[in-house]
């Protein structure tokens, strides 16, 4: 028999609840932020941004000094997935002129609805963007650097930048140490009147956070709101009908590698009535206590109406009345708390058995519980203790989560718009809210999903179901609010029909790639893991803007994580993963798939996997895999079964809300099977030489620093490399180590590197002294085993590089950037740089004999696109120890200069060309005598355009001379 008398208590508050304190005392509030601080957040001071900027100046010097600065990388996509959008805005004077700012992919502009794009923010000291705003003149752009979403790869900024020419040039205008920008508001009546919200450091405390105002276009700034050294400002919105009125939301937050405190007591809403000069904290019924991120919006059609999207971390007293998904007759922890001892045995045996199986320790027998309570040998208090033994938080009250609040009197008073629990929708990673400019009740919230309310927030409906999730911005066309662009982790999407249908603007290489692998097919394929866009594979020959977007194909979902390619069959079998250790194997030929991650069995220690957890293939046999949790696991059958071969190699510190104390990187010696090195996120490096039987601590001198990569040398048996990063401590120093005795002794090889955290290291496949580094802004190369470093290539985007791989056959280095997709550099270019050549002030490489043709002058018309026909050229490679103004001359056998060209010569290896035309063709159709009658045989057979044709170097033997500064070299050349 099922007795349901206690179920009524879930509908209305039970007046007898106070009579059962022995159970109700088990109720726990959610883990409070004060407890979180005490437990997980010792004070942490990060690096000052001015120090980082000095490091950036060092990088600029290294770029100009690099002997490879004239050599180029090529972008190879992918584009089809796009990337994380931060803001979408249009020119106030021309709404078809649209700007899209990406979290780490730069600022882009389109004037034709996403068909063509122009990159505008490429070579600055920061690639992370927190917000942008446009001035009333339509030409002034403000960029606040440092992403505001506070995600694990929300990269820091270096202050505020300003352009007065639509993004062609940029000026840094201060606020260096706000580090992450919450929002920017520009007065539409006075473009020099600007207010900036500074969030401050993500992983440490600092004072430069709050609200800053300039009245002179960024020349000077005043801090007009300061809360404390851990509370910045995440959002601001200006009353579109009264620019003196601004609303702002503070955010009390602090992050560590092991925990994120994304709410606090200092989170609140503020209002200014004088253009941001002074601020008043708002109350009027708003919630207080532990609050997370708050998004704000003012209705343009009725600016009395203000909305707030609040992440409320306070305890929800209605938790015990929820059990939304538990049918009547089901016993749950909340219903259990409301029982008296004598009521327990009135419940059916089947319901108690289900309850015992789900909530009591494994092995507990339902009959023992039933008889114990019935015979009064056991109380419900004792049962509750057993429940807490299985799960300490079984009686934890849920938090309120997200709420929408509305004010109809410009912020004086507030009311929650909905009667029900809104649910988990926003949070630290999203949390913006938008109002249709023509309707104050047409409301949109941007979170994991895009939700819309047409009744002022009372009821909600999911929209944009076909669009990628994780939404960050929504722009309305000021001419027609049915035309809109939404920005999410999948890029920008356009709708022209009030959100009924959406078109993806996905032709930009702005992917946030994290990991890399390559296969050995021809051409070889590149495999990349992407933030929130899974694992993609595409050809290394991909050419953005020309190759089909769909040449890159998805083979895995989630947040793309570790990748390993089986070398057999040129790479048909590949191992991919998504976040927190979700590994799987994929046979691309047969489409067979299987899980390839170790899992803890019941009663075993739960496994901790990092966001990107390493899986490597043994070079001694490709059936053998190694996988890292807090343990090292080995599979002998392609990941179908696993054996743990290590103890916990980490410090095994108490966990916060992010898995930590995990193995981040693994490698196996190419010389000895079972000789492994493991690096952890809590700064430990350990070595085994006997298949995991024994492990030795070989941690480098930089203690407690996240180990980003471990690497055995392919050339020397006992040589290993380790890189570490202090990114999660706001420490940007490079940590690069080399040991020649398997970790007994370490030497720092960071040498002349600038202040950029290091993510990966690779050896050159042919030369043991050549190393490559992936850093927080680019790729470096060393030719002397790390004693000195130089920037590799001159056109590489200033963007974090998470991984690098070198293709052993094609000798190309592939770089995974976290914002500009994937780039490839041909290392064969560097084969020309012998020691002998580099010792010379100038070296011209030989010119190949060139074939002369008399058809050069016979081209009659311009190209179809109106561009002049490309002239024939001669060129080759040039080495210069020092750059400067250069001159190229072609001379005949007598030494007469027939052709001369000036060029800007760079230090290092570069290519040069010079055109072979002596004087160009004139307009073919401007010949006075083209219609003159021809009577003689000579006139009839004559070239009617002869007088207008260009003249070129005739066949013969020449010398080509290049002069730069006071150095000159000449080489012989034949045109035959």
mmCIF file of N, CA, C and O in Angstrom, residues 57 93 269 317 598 644 685 729 731 742 773 819 826 935:
data_model
loop_
_atom_site.group_PDB
_atom_site.id
_atom_site.type_symbol
_atom_site.label_atom_id
_atom_site.label_comp_id
_atom_site.label_asym_id
_atom_site.label_seq_id
_atom_site.Cartn_x
_atom_site.Cartn_y
_atom_site.Cartn_z
ATOM 1 N N UNK A 57 56.875 45.369 -25.697
ATOM 2 C CA UNK A 57 57.843 46.169 -26.450
ATOM 3 C C UNK A 57 59.072 45.335 -26.809
ATOM 4 O O UNK A 57 59.647 45.488 -27.890
ATOM 5 N N UNK A 93 25.615 56.078 -38.650
ATOM 6 C CA UNK A 93 25.254 56.812 -39.856
ATOM 7 C C UNK A 93 24.911 55.891 -41.028
ATOM 8 O O UNK A 93 24.408 56.351 -42.057
ATOM 9 N N UNK A 269 23.664 46.736 -8.440
ATOM 10 C CA UNK A 269 23.323 47.603 -9.572
ATOM 11 C C UNK A 269 23.468 49.053 -9.128
ATOM 12 O O UNK A 269 23.035 49.436 -8.030
ATOM 13 N N UNK A 317 14.540 28.932 -0.601
ATOM 14 C CA UNK A 317 13.776 28.235 0.447
ATOM 15 C C UNK A 317 12.700 27.313 -0.112
ATOM 16 O O UNK A 317 12.182 26.456 0.601
ATOM 17 N N UNK A 598 39.572 5.662 -19.695
ATOM 18 C CA UNK A 598 39.474 4.846 -18.489
ATOM 19 C C UNK A 598 38.376 5.408 -17.596
ATOM 20 O O UNK A 598 38.211 6.621 -17.481
ATOM 21 N N UNK A 644 45.567 0.836 -14.787
ATOM 22 C CA UNK A 644 46.213 1.970 -14.120
ATOM 23 C C UNK A 644 47.635 1.574 -13.744
ATOM 24 O O UNK A 644 47.845 0.558 -13.084
ATOM 25 N N UNK A 685 56.150 17.145 -12.008
ATOM 26 C CA UNK A 685 56.639 16.346 -13.133
ATOM 27 C C UNK A 685 57.245 15.069 -12.575
ATOM 28 O O UNK A 685 58.100 15.112 -11.676
ATOM 29 N N UNK A 729 47.627 32.452 -12.769
ATOM 30 C CA UNK A 729 48.012 33.271 -11.620
ATOM 31 C C UNK A 729 48.284 34.704 -12.062
ATOM 32 O O UNK A 729 48.877 35.474 -11.317
ATOM 33 N N UNK A 731 50.465 35.471 -14.123
ATOM 34 C CA UNK A 731 51.933 35.498 -14.217
ATOM 35 C C UNK A 731 52.283 35.140 -15.660
ATOM 36 O O UNK A 731 51.975 34.048 -16.124
ATOM 37 N N UNK A 742 67.672 13.118 -17.523
ATOM 38 C CA UNK A 742 66.339 12.635 -17.144
ATOM 39 C C UNK A 742 65.800 13.324 -15.894
ATOM 40 O O UNK A 742 65.198 12.705 -15.022
ATOM 41 N N UNK A 773 58.629 26.998 -29.937
ATOM 42 C CA UNK A 773 57.758 27.246 -28.779
ATOM 43 C C UNK A 773 56.446 27.866 -29.233
ATOM 44 O O UNK A 773 56.431 28.744 -30.104
ATOM 45 N N UNK A 819 41.909 31.809 -31.599
ATOM 46 C CA UNK A 819 41.199 32.993 -32.051
ATOM 47 C C UNK A 819 41.306 33.238 -33.541
ATOM 48 O O UNK A 819 40.437 33.880 -34.135
ATOM 49 N N UNK A 826 56.150 26.875 -43.822
ATOM 50 C CA UNK A 826 57.005 25.924 -44.538
ATOM 51 C C UNK A 826 58.442 26.047 -44.028
ATOM 52 O O UNK A 826 59.140 27.014 -44.314
ATOM 53 N N UNK A 935 47.396 49.922 -97.548
ATOM 54 C CA UNK A 935 47.426 49.560 -98.975
ATOM 55 C C UNK A 935 48.623 48.686 -99.320
ATOM 56 O O UNK A 935 48.488 47.707 -100.060
#
